[in-house]
Amino acid sequence: HFGPGAQRHDAPPADAGEQLWLTYYQHIFNPARLKLKMMQKEMPRRYWHNLPEAKFISELSASAAERQSHMIDSGSSTPLRRIQIAPVSGLAATRRKSASEPHAHPPTLAALNAATESCRNCPIGQHATQAVCGEGPVDARLMVVGEQPGDQEDLKRRPFVGPAGQLFDQALLQLGRSRSDLYITNAVKHFKFEPRGKRRMHKSPSQHEAAACQQWLDHEIATVKPAALLALGATAAASLLGRHVAVMSESGQWFTRHDGLRVLVTLHPAALLRMPGHAYATAYARWLQDLRLALDRPPIAN
């Protein structure tokens, strides 16, 4: 739409946003963090007349002690779940069923995917495009577990389709294997990132966020029933073994989970992509050996 140019009198006045700023300032003033001497050291009183918000400082400072006491007396608030996740109760009920019930099965992968999509047990799901669960045959002998979906996985809703996934496919091809024989998933089901311009840069999930996704990974394992698990990276290894794992020193080794499943730990392909050229070739060759170990039948647990 084109029209006549704007006139100078159409522009808002220079101080049109001042009232909004003053309201914002009063609401972000934190009495628990008030340090008057430090504040005056950074901004001496003789300069306060230049600040529109300075007129509120004396009033807000005087009431700080009372406001802080009120905050303490009020106690912590109870967080409200934004989305009630009905399938979770069903999953929990499945876990509680006794072993004497032979027909007690975990939900289907489709139901699991739907429940994961609406999960808000941690903040990641609020910002991701969609949940990315695993894919592959339900009766796969080997389940491959990575860290979390990346930018491409988040957009396409498929695990391991970005640069790291392409390197993984390349390695499988070298070993004469296909990902169609594997069930591939991630420990965390939503993409955690920080925006940088138009790009979304990967950000590692915290322990709390990985723990919030643990139930979904557990139910994937219960549904697929793999013979063994391959942990790609520290987050996946910690989720599968329930402890911190030093990937560099423990890679290429088999460990046994509490349920008897065997887990082989190795590097995440994204870690290889970040290596300098002189270290990449050696690390890649060792990584291929780890993958070959996992693809062969794992040793029986003691």
Coordinates of C-alpha atoms in Angstrom, one line a residue:
H1 CA 0.0 0.0 0.0
F2 CA 1.4 3.4 -1.0
G3 CA 0.2 6.7 0.2
P4 CA 1.4 10.2 0.9
G5 CA 4.5 10.7 3.0
A6 CA 4.2 11.3 6.8
Q7 CA 4.4 14.8 8.2
R8 CA 6.6 15.8 11.1
H9 CA 3.6 16.3 13.3
D10 CA 2.6 12.6 12.8
A11 CA 5.7 11.5 14.8
P12 CA 5.2 10.7 18.5
P13 CA 6.7 13.2 21.0
A14 CA 10.3 12.5 22.1
D15 CA 9.3 11.5 25.6
A16 CA 6.3 9.3 24.6
G17 CA 7.8 6.2 26.1
E18 CA 9.0 7.8 29.4
Q19 CA 5.9 6.9 31.3
L20 CA 6.2 3.3 30.2
W21 CA 9.8 3.2 31.3
L22 CA 8.9 4.7 34.7
T23 CA 6.3 2.1 35.3
Y24 CA 8.7 -0.7 34.2
Y25 CA 11.4 0.7 36.5
Q26 CA 9.1 0.6 39.6
H27 CA 8.1 -3.0 38.9
I28 CA 11.7 -4.3 38.4
F29 CA 13.1 -2.6 41.6
N30 CA 14.2 -5.6 43.7
P31 CA 14.3 -4.7 47.5
A32 CA 16.3 -7.8 48.3
R33 CA 19.2 -6.6 46.1
L34 CA 19.2 -3.0 47.3
K35 CA 22.7 -1.6 48.0
L36 CA 22.5 2.1 48.3
K37 CA 26.2 2.8 48.8
M38 CA 27.1 0.7 45.8
M39 CA 24.4 2.4 43.7
Q40 CA 25.7 5.9 44.7
K41 CA 29.2 4.8 43.9
E42 CA 28.3 3.9 40.4
M43 CA 25.9 6.9 40.0
P44 CA 26.6 9.8 42.5
R45 CA 23.6 11.8 43.6
R46 CA 24.7 14.9 41.7
Y47 CA 23.8 13.1 38.5
W48 CA 20.4 11.9 39.6
H49 CA 18.6 15.0 38.2
N50 CA 19.4 13.6 34.7
L51 CA 17.5 10.4 35.4
P52 CA 13.7 10.5 35.1
E53 CA 13.4 7.4 37.4
A54 CA 15.5 9.0 40.2
K55 CA 12.5 10.6 41.8
F56 CA 11.3 7.1 42.8
I57 CA 14.6 5.9 44.3
S58 CA 14.0 7.5 47.8
E59 CA 10.5 6.2 48.0
L60 CA 11.4 2.7 46.8
S61 CA 14.5 2.5 49.1
A62 CA 12.4 3.6 52.2
S63 CA 9.9 0.8 51.6
A64 CA 12.5 -1.9 50.6
A65 CA 12.8 -3.5 54.1
E66 CA 9.0 -3.8 54.4
R67 CA 8.7 -5.2 50.9
Q68 CA 11.5 -7.7 51.6
S69 CA 9.8 -8.9 54.8
H70 CA 6.5 -9.3 52.9
M71 CA 8.2 -11.4 50.3
I72 CA 9.8 -13.7 52.9
D73 CA 6.5 -14.1 54.8
S74 CA 4.6 -14.9 51.6
G75 CA 6.7 -18.0 51.0
S76 CA 7.3 -19.5 47.6
S77 CA 4.6 -19.8 45.0
T78 CA 3.4 -23.1 43.6
P79 CA 4.1 -23.3 39.9
L80 CA 1.1 -24.1 37.7
R81 CA 1.4 -26.6 34.9
R82 CA 0.4 -24.8 31.7
I83 CA -0.7 -27.9 29.9
Q84 CA -2.2 -30.9 31.7
I85 CA -0.7 -34.0 30.2
A86 CA -3.2 -36.7 30.5
P87 CA -1.0 -39.5 29.0
V88 CA 1.5 -39.1 31.8
S89 CA -0.8 -40.5 34.4
G90 CA -1.4 -43.5 32.2
L91 CA 2.3 -44.1 31.8
A92 CA 2.9 -43.9 35.5
A93 CA 0.0 -46.3 36.1
T94 CA 1.7 -48.7 33.6
R95 CA 4.9 -48.6 35.7
R96 CA 3.0 -49.3 38.9
K97 CA 1.3 -52.5 37.6
S98 CA 2.7 -55.6 39.2
A99 CA 4.8 -58.1 37.4
S100 CA 2.0 -60.6 37.9
E101 CA 0.0 -58.8 35.1
P102 CA 1.4 -60.3 31.9
H103 CA -0.6 -58.0 29.6
A104 CA 0.7 -54.8 31.1
H105 CA 2.4 -53.0 28.2
P106 CA 3.7 -49.5 27.8
P107 CA 1.8 -47.2 25.4
T108 CA 2.5 -47.2 21.6
L109 CA 5.2 -45.0 20.2
A110 CA 2.4 -42.9 18.6
A111 CA 0.8 -42.2 22.0
L112 CA 4.2 -41.6 23.5
N113 CA 5.0 -39.0 20.7
A114 CA 1.7 -37.2 21.4
A115 CA 2.4 -37.0 25.1
T116 CA 5.9 -35.7 24.5
E117 CA 4.6 -33.0 22.2
S118 CA 2.5 -31.4 25.0
C119 CA 5.2 -31.9 27.7
R120 CA 6.1 -28.8 29.6
N121 CA 8.0 -30.4 32.5
C122 CA 10.9 -28.1 31.6
P123 CA 11.0 -24.7 29.7
I124 CA 12.6 -26.2 26.5
G125 CA 9.3 -27.4 25.0
Q126 CA 7.8 -23.9 25.2
H127 CA 10.3 -22.5 22.7
A128 CA 11.0 -25.5 20.4
T129 CA 9.0 -25.9 17.2
Q130 CA 7.9 -29.4 18.1
A131 CA 9.0 -32.5 20.0
V132 CA 11.3 -34.9 18.2
C133 CA 11.0 -38.5 19.3
G134 CA 12.8 -41.6 18.0
E135 CA 12.3 -43.4 14.7
G136 CA 13.1 -46.9 13.5
P137 CA 11.7 -50.4 13.7
V138 CA 9.9 -51.2 17.0
D139 CA 11.8 -54.4 17.2
A140 CA 15.3 -52.9 16.6
R141 CA 18.1 -54.8 18.3
L142 CA 20.1 -51.6 18.9
M143 CA 18.8 -48.3 20.2
V144 CA 21.0 -45.3 19.5
V145 CA 20.6 -42.4 21.9
G146 CA 21.9 -38.9 21.3
E147 CA 21.7 -35.7 23.3
Q148 CA 18.8 -33.6 21.9
P149 CA 17.5 -32.6 18.5
G150 CA 19.3 -29.8 16.6
D151 CA 17.9 -27.0 14.4
Q152 CA 17.2 -29.3 11.4
E153 CA 15.7 -32.0 13.5
D154 CA 13.5 -29.5 15.2
L155 CA 12.2 -28.3 11.9
K156 CA 11.8 -31.7 10.2
R157 CA 10.7 -33.6 13.3
R158 CA 13.2 -36.4 12.6
P159 CA 16.3 -37.3 14.7
F160 CA 19.8 -37.1 13.4
V161 CA 19.2 -35.4 10.0
G162 CA 21.5 -32.4 10.6
P163 CA 25.3 -32.3 10.2
A164 CA 25.9 -34.7 13.1
G165 CA 23.3 -37.2 11.7
Q166 CA 24.9 -37.0 8.2
L167 CA 28.3 -37.9 9.8
F168 CA 26.6 -40.8 11.6
D169 CA 25.1 -42.0 8.3
Q170 CA 28.5 -41.8 6.6
A171 CA 30.0 -44.0 9.4
L172 CA 27.2 -46.6 9.0
L173 CA 27.8 -46.7 5.3
Q174 CA 31.6 -47.3 5.9
L175 CA 30.7 -50.2 8.2
G176 CA 28.2 -51.7 5.7
R177 CA 25.2 -51.0 7.9
S178 CA 22.0 -49.0 7.5
R179 CA 20.1 -46.8 10.0
S180 CA 16.9 -48.5 8.9
D181 CA 18.0 -51.4 11.2
L182 CA 18.4 -49.1 14.2
Y183 CA 16.0 -47.2 16.5
I184 CA 17.5 -43.7 16.8
T185 CA 16.3 -41.2 19.4
N186 CA 17.6 -38.5 21.9
A187 CA 17.7 -38.3 25.6
V188 CA 16.0 -34.8 25.4
K189 CA 13.1 -34.5 23.1
H190 CA 13.0 -30.7 22.4
F191 CA 15.6 -28.4 20.8
K192 CA 17.3 -26.1 23.3
F193 CA 18.9 -23.1 21.6
E194 CA 19.9 -19.5 22.0
P195 CA 19.2 -17.1 19.1
R196 CA 22.1 -15.3 17.4
G197 CA 20.7 -13.1 14.7
K198 CA 18.6 -15.3 12.4
R199 CA 20.4 -18.5 13.6
R200 CA 19.4 -20.8 16.4
M201 CA 22.6 -22.0 18.1
H202 CA 22.6 -25.3 20.0
K203 CA 22.7 -25.0 23.8
S204 CA 23.4 -28.1 26.0
P205 CA 20.4 -29.1 28.2
S206 CA 20.9 -28.9 31.9
Q207 CA 20.7 -31.9 34.3
H208 CA 17.2 -30.8 35.3
E209 CA 16.0 -30.6 31.7
A210 CA 17.5 -34.0 30.9
A211 CA 15.8 -35.5 34.1
A212 CA 12.5 -34.0 33.0
C213 CA 12.7 -36.0 29.7
Q214 CA 13.9 -39.2 31.4
Q215 CA 10.4 -40.7 31.6
W216 CA 10.0 -40.5 27.8
L217 CA 13.3 -42.2 27.1
D218 CA 12.5 -44.9 29.7
H219 CA 9.2 -45.6 27.9
E220 CA 10.8 -45.7 24.5
I221 CA 13.2 -48.4 25.8
A222 CA 10.3 -50.3 27.3
T223 CA 8.4 -50.2 24.1
V224 CA 11.2 -51.0 21.7
K225 CA 12.9 -53.6 24.0
P226 CA 16.4 -53.3 22.3
A227 CA 19.1 -55.9 23.1
A228 CA 21.6 -53.1 23.7
L229 CA 21.9 -49.3 23.8
L230 CA 24.5 -47.0 22.2
A231 CA 25.0 -43.7 24.1
L232 CA 26.3 -40.9 21.9
G233 CA 27.8 -38.2 24.2
A234 CA 27.7 -37.4 27.9
T235 CA 24.0 -36.4 28.2
A236 CA 22.9 -39.6 26.6
A237 CA 25.3 -41.7 28.7
A238 CA 24.2 -40.0 32.0
S239 CA 20.5 -40.5 31.1
L240 CA 21.0 -44.2 30.4
L241 CA 23.4 -45.1 33.2
G242 CA 22.1 -42.7 35.9
R243 CA 25.5 -41.2 36.7
H244 CA 28.1 -38.8 35.3
V245 CA 30.1 -40.3 32.5
A246 CA 33.6 -39.2 31.4
V247 CA 33.1 -40.0 27.7
M248 CA 36.7 -39.5 26.6
S249 CA 38.0 -42.1 29.1
E250 CA 35.0 -44.4 29.1
S251 CA 34.3 -44.6 25.4
G252 CA 34.3 -48.0 23.7
Q253 CA 33.4 -49.7 27.0
W254 CA 30.2 -51.7 27.8
F255 CA 28.3 -50.9 31.0
T256 CA 25.3 -52.6 32.5
R257 CA 22.1 -50.7 33.5
H258 CA 20.0 -51.4 36.5
D259 CA 17.6 -53.4 34.2
G260 CA 20.4 -55.5 32.8
L261 CA 20.6 -53.8 29.4
R262 CA 24.1 -53.2 28.1
V263 CA 25.2 -49.7 27.2
L264 CA 28.2 -48.8 25.0
V265 CA 29.5 -45.2 25.5
T266 CA 31.1 -43.2 22.7
L267 CA 31.4 -39.7 21.4
H268 CA 28.6 -37.7 19.9
P269 CA 29.2 -37.1 16.2
A270 CA 28.8 -33.3 16.8
A271 CA 31.9 -33.5 19.1
L272 CA 33.9 -34.9 16.1
L273 CA 32.7 -32.1 13.9
R274 CA 34.1 -29.5 16.4
M275 CA 37.6 -31.1 16.4
P276 CA 40.5 -29.5 14.6
G277 CA 41.7 -31.3 11.5
H278 CA 44.8 -32.9 13.1
A279 CA 42.8 -34.6 15.8
Y280 CA 39.7 -35.5 13.7
A281 CA 41.2 -38.4 11.8
T282 CA 42.4 -40.3 14.9
A283 CA 39.1 -39.6 16.8
Y284 CA 37.0 -40.6 13.9
A285 CA 38.8 -43.9 13.4
R286 CA 38.4 -44.7 17.1
W287 CA 34.7 -43.7 16.9
L288 CA 34.2 -46.2 14.0
Q289 CA 35.6 -49.0 16.2
D290 CA 33.1 -48.1 18.9
L291 CA 30.2 -48.1 16.4
R292 CA 31.3 -51.5 15.1
L293 CA 31.3 -52.9 18.7
A294 CA 27.8 -51.6 19.3
L295 CA 26.5 -53.0 15.9
D296 CA 27.9 -56.4 16.7
R297 CA 26.1 -58.5 19.4
P298 CA 27.0 -57.0 22.8
P299 CA 28.5 -59.1 25.6
I300 CA 26.1 -60.8 28.0
A301 CA 25.8 -59.0 31.3
N302 CA 27.3 -60.8 34.4

